[in-house]
């Protein structure tokens, strides 16, 4: 019986979820130099390090012997594996099931399509922000500059109920991405986000996976998030982590704050190490993700009852993941 080929969409997803620095450093100790990492090349004998790992591009290259490639080619070369063995080993390390049947393969094709739709919508909302005076005025009142708005690709969802349907037409992908809501009578759809500032939520590779929306007025709810989708799981993602790691791949500390606007405001004032959970308490997955990116984590919440309750939830998730070298701090703002 022949084995179905691994779809390229799965390989792309596996590479996106992997950290080449983490994989190589476990086999060849790396030393940080600027934005890159150095080591003596494992593929030829040398005394002066010429083996370079570039996290931003998820790529390695040796200036001595010209060996180079991505994390899969490193595993193949270093551990003498064939391509399929390398894929299986890497997938197992990151807890990703390698697709074995047509249904699993279709999942990755669908995921690839949703990433494209979400990126297109993010760009569309970003353009709408530039065209809307009231949304721009709101951000100015909150002290957010055009530079910071551009860094976070902030957008604006117009007040109309069918903006996305008119623009993109593809209701199936829009619905699967959480951007549309089905009407109660099941006779059509409407836009989930309307008359809100939009905060694109990105994964560690910078791909848009969802949105958070904040009202401009006194409407309720104040914040509205994308629902759980194929790509977006709020208990596993942190807003601002991608932007934080763009400034410093391995920040010396990460500050966890309560909301999207808190993250953006801190960046506005030069504190570029801030992240926020996505409308949920700190989960064990959040805790592991935080410590994977920095040994020192600061939780900064309001000093009111809700803020202290959120802090205690964080304690419950953090404590089981504490070990030598990891530290957690709690900072309460005046009530």
mmCIF file of C-alpha atoms in Angstrom:
data_model
loop_
_atom_site.group_PDB
_atom_site.id
_atom_site.type_symbol
_atom_site.label_atom_id
_atom_site.label_comp_id
_atom_site.label_asym_id
_atom_site.label_seq_id
_atom_site.Cartn_x
_atom_site.Cartn_y
_atom_site.Cartn_z
ATOM 1 C CA UNK A 1 0.000 0.000 0.000
ATOM 2 C CA UNK A 2 1.441 3.374 -0.985
ATOM 3 C CA UNK A 3 1.699 6.152 1.588
ATOM 4 C CA UNK A 4 0.024 9.431 0.657
ATOM 5 C CA UNK A 5 2.544 12.255 0.184
ATOM 6 C CA UNK A 6 2.779 14.871 2.912
ATOM 7 C CA UNK A 7 1.007 18.014 1.691
ATOM 8 C CA UNK A 8 3.198 21.122 1.327
ATOM 9 C CA UNK A 9 0.710 23.011 3.512
ATOM 10 C CA UNK A 10 1.637 20.720 6.425
ATOM 11 C CA UNK A 11 5.369 21.237 5.856
ATOM 12 C CA UNK A 12 4.830 25.009 5.868
ATOM 13 C CA UNK A 13 2.840 24.763 9.103
ATOM 14 C CA UNK A 14 5.482 22.539 10.722
ATOM 15 C CA UNK A 15 8.248 24.987 9.817
ATOM 16 C CA UNK A 16 6.125 27.871 11.125
ATOM 17 C CA UNK A 17 5.588 26.146 14.476
ATOM 18 C CA UNK A 18 9.243 25.145 14.891
ATOM 19 C CA UNK A 19 12.060 27.198 16.409
ATOM 20 C CA UNK A 20 15.330 26.549 14.606
ATOM 21 C CA UNK A 21 17.383 28.077 17.454
ATOM 22 C CA UNK A 22 15.779 25.733 19.979
ATOM 23 C CA UNK A 23 16.298 22.655 17.780
ATOM 24 C CA UNK A 24 19.928 23.368 16.879
ATOM 25 C CA UNK A 25 20.943 24.621 20.344
ATOM 26 C CA UNK A 26 19.818 21.286 21.844
ATOM 27 C CA UNK A 27 22.447 19.582 19.631
ATOM 28 C CA UNK A 28 25.070 22.273 19.017
ATOM 29 C CA UNK A 29 25.395 24.916 21.795
ATOM 30 C CA UNK A 30 24.844 28.339 20.270
ATOM 31 C CA UNK A 31 26.175 31.734 21.361
ATOM 32 C CA UNK A 32 24.108 34.865 20.725
ATOM 33 C CA UNK A 33 25.751 37.621 18.711
ATOM 34 C CA UNK A 34 23.536 40.541 17.759
ATOM 35 C CA UNK A 35 20.370 39.219 16.158
ATOM 36 C CA UNK A 36 21.991 35.898 15.193
ATOM 37 C CA UNK A 37 23.578 32.878 16.898
ATOM 38 C CA UNK A 38 27.037 31.400 16.316
ATOM 39 C CA UNK A 39 28.766 28.036 16.819
ATOM 40 C CA UNK A 40 31.610 26.005 15.413
ATOM 41 C CA UNK A 41 30.178 24.176 12.446
ATOM 42 C CA UNK A 42 29.020 20.617 13.202
ATOM 43 C CA UNK A 43 29.584 19.606 9.572
ATOM 44 C CA UNK A 44 33.296 20.339 9.263
ATOM 45 C CA UNK A 45 36.270 20.877 11.609
ATOM 46 C CA UNK A 46 36.996 24.486 12.536
ATOM 47 C CA UNK A 47 38.355 26.475 15.480
ATOM 48 C CA UNK A 48 36.719 29.829 14.733
ATOM 49 C CA UNK A 49 32.891 29.796 14.641
ATOM 50 C CA UNK A 50 31.496 30.368 11.167
ATOM 51 C CA UNK A 51 28.173 28.537 11.612
ATOM 52 C CA UNK A 52 25.372 31.128 11.852
ATOM 53 C CA UNK A 53 21.711 30.666 12.774
ATOM 54 C CA UNK A 54 19.333 33.476 11.819
ATOM 55 C CA UNK A 55 16.085 33.282 13.854
ATOM 56 C CA UNK A 56 14.300 35.937 11.815
ATOM 57 C CA UNK A 57 14.621 33.838 8.663
ATOM 58 C CA UNK A 58 14.614 30.457 10.484
ATOM 59 C CA UNK A 59 17.749 29.572 8.507
ATOM 60 C CA UNK A 60 21.321 28.395 9.176
ATOM 61 C CA UNK A 61 24.455 28.849 7.093
ATOM 62 C CA UNK A 62 28.129 28.008 7.476
ATOM 63 C CA UNK A 63 30.549 30.460 5.851
ATOM 64 C CA UNK A 64 33.263 27.798 6.026
ATOM 65 C CA UNK A 65 31.698 24.840 4.213
ATOM 66 C CA UNK A 66 28.541 26.473 2.749
ATOM 67 C CA UNK A 67 26.169 24.087 4.542
ATOM 68 C CA UNK A 68 22.811 25.770 4.971
ATOM 69 C CA UNK A 69 19.064 25.340 5.061
ATOM 70 C CA UNK A 70 16.056 25.206 7.356
ATOM 71 C CA UNK A 71 15.400 23.146 10.472
ATOM 72 C CA UNK A 72 14.442 20.039 8.481
ATOM 73 C CA UNK A 73 17.615 20.073 6.388
ATOM 74 C CA UNK A 74 19.637 20.488 9.599
ATOM 75 C CA UNK A 75 18.047 17.398 11.155
ATOM 76 C CA UNK A 76 18.596 15.408 7.950
ATOM 77 C CA UNK A 77 22.261 16.380 7.791
ATOM 78 C CA UNK A 78 23.101 16.276 11.506
ATOM 79 C CA UNK A 79 21.247 13.084 12.432
ATOM 80 C CA UNK A 80 21.533 11.371 9.054
ATOM 81 C CA UNK A 81 17.763 11.141 8.522
ATOM 82 C CA UNK A 82 15.749 11.000 5.348
ATOM 83 C CA UNK A 83 13.136 13.681 4.741
ATOM 84 C CA UNK A 84 10.189 11.717 6.130
ATOM 85 C CA UNK A 85 12.140 10.748 9.271
ATOM 86 C CA UNK A 86 13.095 14.376 9.857
ATOM 87 C CA UNK A 87 9.473 15.499 9.431
ATOM 88 C CA UNK A 88 8.251 12.866 11.898
ATOM 89 C CA UNK A 89 10.914 13.728 14.481
ATOM 90 C CA UNK A 90 10.227 17.460 14.305
ATOM 91 C CA UNK A 91 6.450 16.971 14.377
ATOM 92 C CA UNK A 92 6.744 14.738 17.438
ATOM 93 C CA UNK A 93 8.879 17.347 19.236
ATOM 94 C CA UNK A 94 6.196 20.001 18.731
ATOM 95 C CA UNK A 95 3.216 17.725 19.300
ATOM 96 C CA UNK A 96 1.870 17.967 15.753
ATOM 97 C CA UNK A 97 0.273 14.928 14.127
ATOM 98 C CA UNK A 98 1.636 14.163 10.650
ATOM 99 C CA UNK A 99 -1.369 13.796 8.291
ATOM 100 C CA UNK A 100 -1.940 10.172 7.348
ATOM 101 C CA UNK A 101 -5.166 10.419 5.386
ATOM 102 C CA UNK A 102 -7.043 12.666 2.991
ATOM 103 C CA UNK A 103 -9.139 14.279 5.723
ATOM 104 C CA UNK A 104 -6.064 15.328 7.713
ATOM 105 C CA UNK A 105 -4.395 16.636 4.565
ATOM 106 C CA UNK A 106 -7.481 18.679 3.725
ATOM 107 C CA UNK A 107 -7.232 20.324 7.161
ATOM 108 C CA UNK A 108 -3.880 21.895 6.249
ATOM 109 C CA UNK A 109 -5.127 23.032 2.860
ATOM 110 C CA UNK A 110 -8.057 24.756 4.577
ATOM 111 C CA UNK A 111 -5.710 26.328 7.149
ATOM 112 C CA UNK A 112 -3.530 27.730 4.368
ATOM 113 C CA UNK A 113 -6.591 29.320 2.781
ATOM 114 C CA UNK A 114 -7.695 30.888 6.084
ATOM 115 C CA UNK A 115 -4.274 32.478 6.693
ATOM 116 C CA UNK A 116 -4.574 34.197 3.305
ATOM 117 C CA UNK A 117 -8.100 35.465 4.005
ATOM 118 C CA UNK A 118 -7.171 36.824 7.440
ATOM 119 C CA UNK A 119 -4.139 38.663 6.058
ATOM 120 C CA UNK A 120 -6.219 40.219 3.281
ATOM 121 C CA UNK A 121 -8.869 41.334 5.769
ATOM 122 C CA UNK A 122 -6.217 42.776 8.114
ATOM 123 C CA UNK A 123 -4.814 44.858 5.246
ATOM 124 C CA UNK A 124 -8.334 45.963 4.294
ATOM 125 C CA UNK A 125 -9.134 47.075 7.867
ATOM 126 C CA UNK A 126 -5.773 48.853 8.101
ATOM 127 C CA UNK A 127 -6.616 50.877 4.986
ATOM 128 C CA UNK A 128 -10.074 51.685 6.405
ATOM 129 C CA UNK A 129 -8.399 53.137 9.515
ATOM 130 C CA UNK A 130 -6.374 55.540 7.394
ATOM 131 C CA UNK A 131 -9.609 56.711 5.759
ATOM 132 C CA UNK A 132 -11.668 57.215 8.953
ATOM 133 C CA UNK A 133 -11.194 60.484 10.833
ATOM 134 C CA UNK A 134 -13.127 59.408 13.953
ATOM 135 C CA UNK A 135 -11.027 56.266 14.404
ATOM 136 C CA UNK A 136 -7.797 58.242 13.921
ATOM 137 C CA UNK A 137 -8.994 60.869 16.431
ATOM 138 C CA UNK A 138 -9.756 58.149 18.974
ATOM 139 C CA UNK A 139 -6.221 56.722 18.749
ATOM 140 C CA UNK A 140 -4.726 60.217 19.007
ATOM 141 C CA UNK A 141 -6.777 60.842 22.154
ATOM 142 C CA UNK A 142 -5.348 57.628 23.591
ATOM 143 C CA UNK A 143 -1.836 58.877 22.791
ATOM 144 C CA UNK A 144 -1.144 56.371 20.012
ATOM 145 C CA UNK A 145 1.055 57.661 17.181
ATOM 146 C CA UNK A 146 0.781 56.752 13.535
ATOM 147 C CA UNK A 147 4.116 54.929 13.807
ATOM 148 C CA UNK A 148 2.873 52.614 16.562
ATOM 149 C CA UNK A 149 -0.460 52.081 14.803
ATOM 150 C CA UNK A 150 1.501 51.016 11.732
ATOM 151 C CA UNK A 151 3.805 48.729 13.730
ATOM 152 C CA UNK A 152 0.782 46.830 15.089
ATOM 153 C CA UNK A 153 -1.159 47.168 11.803
ATOM 154 C CA UNK A 154 -4.151 48.567 13.666
ATOM 155 C CA UNK A 155 -7.330 48.750 11.622
ATOM 156 C CA UNK A 156 -10.900 49.952 11.673
ATOM 157 C CA UNK A 157 -14.059 47.924 10.996
ATOM 158 C CA UNK A 158 -16.738 50.217 9.487
ATOM 159 C CA UNK A 159 -20.161 50.394 11.142
ATOM 160 C CA UNK A 160 -21.986 48.624 8.292
ATOM 161 C CA UNK A 161 -23.222 45.051 8.758
ATOM 162 C CA UNK A 162 -22.003 43.732 5.393
ATOM 163 C CA UNK A 163 -18.656 45.443 4.711
ATOM 164 C CA UNK A 164 -16.675 42.205 4.373
ATOM 165 C CA UNK A 165 -19.335 40.384 2.386
ATOM 166 C CA UNK A 166 -19.391 43.168 -0.182
ATOM 167 C CA UNK A 167 -15.618 43.349 -0.388
ATOM 168 C CA UNK A 168 -14.601 39.660 -0.337
ATOM 169 C CA UNK A 169 -17.710 37.671 -1.341
ATOM 170 C CA UNK A 170 -16.183 34.410 0.032
ATOM 171 C CA UNK A 171 -18.595 33.823 2.917
ATOM 172 C CA UNK A 172 -17.315 30.280 3.593
ATOM 173 C CA UNK A 173 -13.725 31.313 4.440
ATOM 174 C CA UNK A 174 -14.890 34.469 6.222
ATOM 175 C CA UNK A 175 -17.209 32.391 8.411
ATOM 176 C CA UNK A 176 -14.510 29.782 9.125
ATOM 177 C CA UNK A 177 -12.123 32.608 10.087
ATOM 178 C CA UNK A 178 -14.600 33.964 12.642
ATOM 179 C CA UNK A 179 -15.116 37.193 10.708
ATOM 180 C CA UNK A 180 -18.787 36.553 9.958
ATOM 181 C CA UNK A 181 -21.683 35.516 12.169
ATOM 182 C CA UNK A 182 -24.579 33.455 10.842
ATOM 183 C CA UNK A 183 -27.982 35.094 11.302
ATOM 184 C CA UNK A 184 -30.342 33.455 13.804
ATOM 185 C CA UNK A 185 -32.732 32.466 11.019
ATOM 186 C CA UNK A 186 -29.790 31.007 9.053
ATOM 187 C CA UNK A 187 -30.721 33.172 6.098
ATOM 188 C CA UNK A 188 -27.370 34.863 5.699
ATOM 189 C CA UNK A 189 -24.445 36.383 7.574
ATOM 190 C CA UNK A 190 -23.268 39.677 9.037
ATOM 191 C CA UNK A 191 -19.865 41.134 10.005
ATOM 192 C CA UNK A 192 -18.700 40.235 13.505
ATOM 193 C CA UNK A 193 -16.707 43.475 13.922
ATOM 194 C CA UNK A 194 -18.475 46.792 13.329
ATOM 195 C CA UNK A 195 -17.379 50.324 14.252
ATOM 196 C CA UNK A 196 -14.373 49.091 16.209
ATOM 197 C CA UNK A 197 -10.628 49.621 16.295
ATOM 198 C CA UNK A 198 -9.154 46.287 15.169
ATOM 199 C CA UNK A 199 -6.046 44.698 16.686
ATOM 200 C CA UNK A 200 -4.730 41.875 14.456
ATOM 201 C CA UNK A 201 -3.551 38.931 16.571
ATOM 202 C CA UNK A 202 -0.470 37.218 15.130
ATOM 203 C CA UNK A 203 1.217 33.887 15.782
ATOM 204 C CA UNK A 204 4.957 33.608 16.403
ATOM 205 C CA UNK A 205 5.628 33.757 12.640
ATOM 206 C CA UNK A 206 3.636 36.951 12.213
ATOM 207 C CA UNK A 207 0.620 35.385 10.510
ATOM 208 C CA UNK A 208 -2.774 36.867 11.381
ATOM 209 C CA UNK A 209 -4.891 34.277 13.220
ATOM 210 C CA UNK A 210 -7.652 36.456 14.681
ATOM 211 C CA UNK A 211 -8.677 39.923 15.798
ATOM 212 C CA UNK A 212 -9.579 41.880 18.877
ATOM 213 C CA UNK A 213 -11.933 44.820 18.446
ATOM 214 C CA UNK A 214 -12.461 47.823 20.765
ATOM 215 C CA UNK A 215 -15.450 50.140 20.543
ATOM 216 C CA UNK A 216 -14.956 53.872 19.954
ATOM 217 C CA UNK A 217 -17.880 54.874 22.163
ATOM 218 C CA UNK A 218 -19.617 53.491 25.269
ATOM 219 C CA UNK A 219 -21.095 50.410 23.574
ATOM 220 C CA UNK A 220 -20.976 46.957 25.104
ATOM 221 C CA UNK A 221 -19.042 44.795 25.036
ATOM 222 C CA UNK A 222 -16.063 47.129 25.178
ATOM 223 C CA UNK A 223 -13.824 44.424 23.672
ATOM 224 C CA UNK A 224 -14.837 41.714 21.225
ATOM 225 C CA UNK A 225 -12.504 38.893 20.185
ATOM 226 C CA UNK A 226 -12.489 36.394 17.357
ATOM 227 C CA UNK A 227 -14.146 33.108 18.336
ATOM 228 C CA UNK A 228 -12.226 29.829 18.549
ATOM 229 C CA UNK A 229 -11.395 28.688 15.001
ATOM 230 C CA UNK A 230 -9.116 26.236 13.225
ATOM 231 C CA UNK A 231 -6.271 28.749 13.616
ATOM 232 C CA UNK A 232 -7.189 30.732 16.724
ATOM 233 C CA UNK A 233 -7.159 29.300 20.257
ATOM 234 C CA UNK A 234 -7.165 32.149 22.765
ATOM 235 C CA UNK A 235 -5.835 29.987 25.608
ATOM 236 C CA UNK A 236 -2.628 29.380 23.635
ATOM 237 C CA UNK A 237 -1.833 32.792 22.133
ATOM 238 C CA UNK A 238 -0.552 36.116 23.471
ATOM 239 C CA UNK A 239 -1.200 39.474 21.863
ATOM 240 C CA UNK A 240 2.021 41.402 21.291
ATOM 241 C CA UNK A 241 4.412 38.446 21.576
ATOM 242 C CA UNK A 242 5.295 38.577 17.872
ATOM 243 C CA UNK A 243 5.956 42.335 18.068
ATOM 244 C CA UNK A 244 7.989 41.912 21.268
ATOM 245 C CA UNK A 245 10.194 39.249 19.673
ATOM 246 C CA UNK A 246 10.647 41.420 16.580
ATOM 247 C CA UNK A 247 12.383 43.968 18.824
ATOM 248 C CA UNK A 248 14.381 41.358 20.763
ATOM 249 C CA UNK A 249 14.346 37.681 19.885
ATOM 250 C CA UNK A 250 15.026 36.734 23.521
ATOM 251 C CA UNK A 251 13.754 39.579 25.733
ATOM 252 C CA UNK A 252 15.271 39.762 29.211
ATOM 253 C CA UNK A 253 11.756 40.143 30.625
ATOM 254 C CA UNK A 254 8.149 40.035 29.462
ATOM 255 C CA UNK A 255 5.388 42.130 31.025
ATOM 256 C CA UNK A 256 1.888 40.654 30.935
ATOM 257 C CA UNK A 257 -0.840 43.321 30.999
ATOM 258 C CA UNK A 258 -4.612 43.158 30.780
ATOM 259 C CA UNK A 259 -5.533 44.327 27.279
ATOM 260 C CA UNK A 260 -4.595 45.155 23.704
ATOM 261 C CA UNK A 261 -4.523 48.908 24.299
ATOM 262 C CA UNK A 262 -2.224 48.419 27.315
ATOM 263 C CA UNK A 263 0.288 46.599 25.103
ATOM 264 C CA UNK A 264 0.159 49.235 22.376
ATOM 265 C CA UNK A 265 0.415 52.089 24.899
ATOM 266 C CA UNK A 266 3.494 50.564 26.544
ATOM 267 C CA UNK A 267 5.172 50.224 23.143
ATOM 268 C CA UNK A 268 4.259 53.872 22.519
ATOM 269 C CA UNK A 269 6.268 54.790 25.612
ATOM 270 C CA UNK A 270 9.290 52.664 24.719
ATOM 271 C CA UNK A 271 8.447 49.575 26.785
ATOM 272 C CA UNK A 272 8.656 46.985 24.019
ATOM 273 C CA UNK A 273 8.301 43.828 26.098
ATOM 274 C CA UNK A 274 4.547 43.758 26.714
ATOM 275 C CA UNK A 275 1.963 41.086 25.913
ATOM 276 C CA UNK A 276 -1.660 40.431 26.869
ATOM 277 C CA UNK A 277 -3.869 37.385 27.169
ATOM 278 C CA UNK A 278 -6.856 37.394 24.832
ATOM 279 C CA UNK A 279 -9.851 38.025 27.031
ATOM 280 C CA UNK A 280 -9.125 35.009 29.196
ATOM 281 C CA UNK A 281 -7.226 34.190 32.374
ATOM 282 C CA UNK A 282 -3.590 33.095 32.150
ATOM 283 C CA UNK A 283 -3.589 29.425 31.159
ATOM 284 C CA UNK A 284 -0.882 26.742 31.579
ATOM 285 C CA UNK A 285 -0.186 27.070 27.830
ATOM 286 C CA UNK A 286 0.285 30.825 28.279
ATOM 287 C CA UNK A 287 2.681 30.176 31.169
ATOM 288 C CA UNK A 288 4.811 27.786 29.142
ATOM 289 C CA UNK A 289 4.839 30.147 26.160
ATOM 290 C CA UNK A 290 5.933 33.050 28.352
ATOM 291 C CA UNK A 291 8.804 31.152 29.985
ATOM 292 C CA UNK A 292 9.887 29.748 26.637
ATOM 293 C CA UNK A 293 10.523 33.323 25.507
ATOM 294 C CA UNK A 294 11.900 34.880 28.695
ATOM 295 C CA UNK A 295 13.093 33.641 32.086
ATOM 296 C CA UNK A 296 11.587 36.651 33.906
ATOM 297 C CA UNK A 297 7.847 37.288 33.616
ATOM 298 C CA UNK A 298 6.102 40.281 35.215
ATOM 299 C CA UNK A 299 2.317 40.313 35.630
ATOM 300 C CA UNK A 300 0.983 43.868 35.817
ATOM 301 C CA UNK A 301 -2.727 44.086 36.668
ATOM 302 C CA UNK A 302 -5.143 46.586 38.167
ATOM 303 C CA UNK A 303 -5.222 46.655 41.959
ATOM 304 C CA UNK A 304 -8.986 46.064 42.124
ATOM 305 C CA UNK A 305 -10.734 42.795 42.949
ATOM 306 C CA UNK A 306 -10.790 41.661 39.300
ATOM 307 C CA UNK A 307 -7.075 42.384 38.880
ATOM 308 C CA UNK A 308 -6.155 40.401 41.989
ATOM 309 C CA UNK A 309 -8.348 37.506 40.872
ATOM 310 C CA UNK A 310 -6.561 37.526 37.506
ATOM 311 C CA UNK A 311 -3.218 37.513 39.320
ATOM 312 C CA UNK A 312 -4.201 34.482 41.377
ATOM 313 C CA UNK A 313 -5.240 32.618 38.216
ATOM 314 C CA UNK A 314 -1.800 33.423 36.822
ATOM 315 C CA UNK A 315 -0.145 32.074 39.990
ATOM 316 C CA UNK A 316 -2.014 28.778 39.604
ATOM 317 C CA UNK A 317 -0.730 28.396 36.031
ATOM 318 C CA UNK A 318 2.792 29.647 36.697
ATOM 319 C CA UNK A 319 3.750 27.707 39.845
ATOM 320 C CA UNK A 320 3.760 24.200 38.251
ATOM 321 C CA UNK A 321 6.106 25.525 35.542
ATOM 322 C CA UNK A 322 8.665 27.164 37.819
ATOM 323 C CA UNK A 323 12.165 25.731 37.800
ATOM 324 C CA UNK A 324 15.744 26.959 38.235
ATOM 325 C CA UNK A 325 16.314 30.140 36.271
ATOM 326 C CA UNK A 326 12.623 31.069 35.928
ATOM 327 C CA UNK A 327 11.116 33.952 37.913
ATOM 328 C CA UNK A 328 7.633 35.478 38.109
ATOM 329 C CA UNK A 329 6.797 38.882 39.579
ATOM 330 C CA UNK A 330 3.440 40.549 40.312
ATOM 331 C CA UNK A 331 2.870 44.263 40.040
ATOM 332 C CA UNK A 332 -0.447 45.900 41.002
ATOM 333 C CA UNK A 333 -1.457 49.337 39.789
ATOM 334 C CA UNK A 334 -3.184 51.683 42.282
ATOM 335 C CA UNK A 335 -6.822 50.724 42.799
#
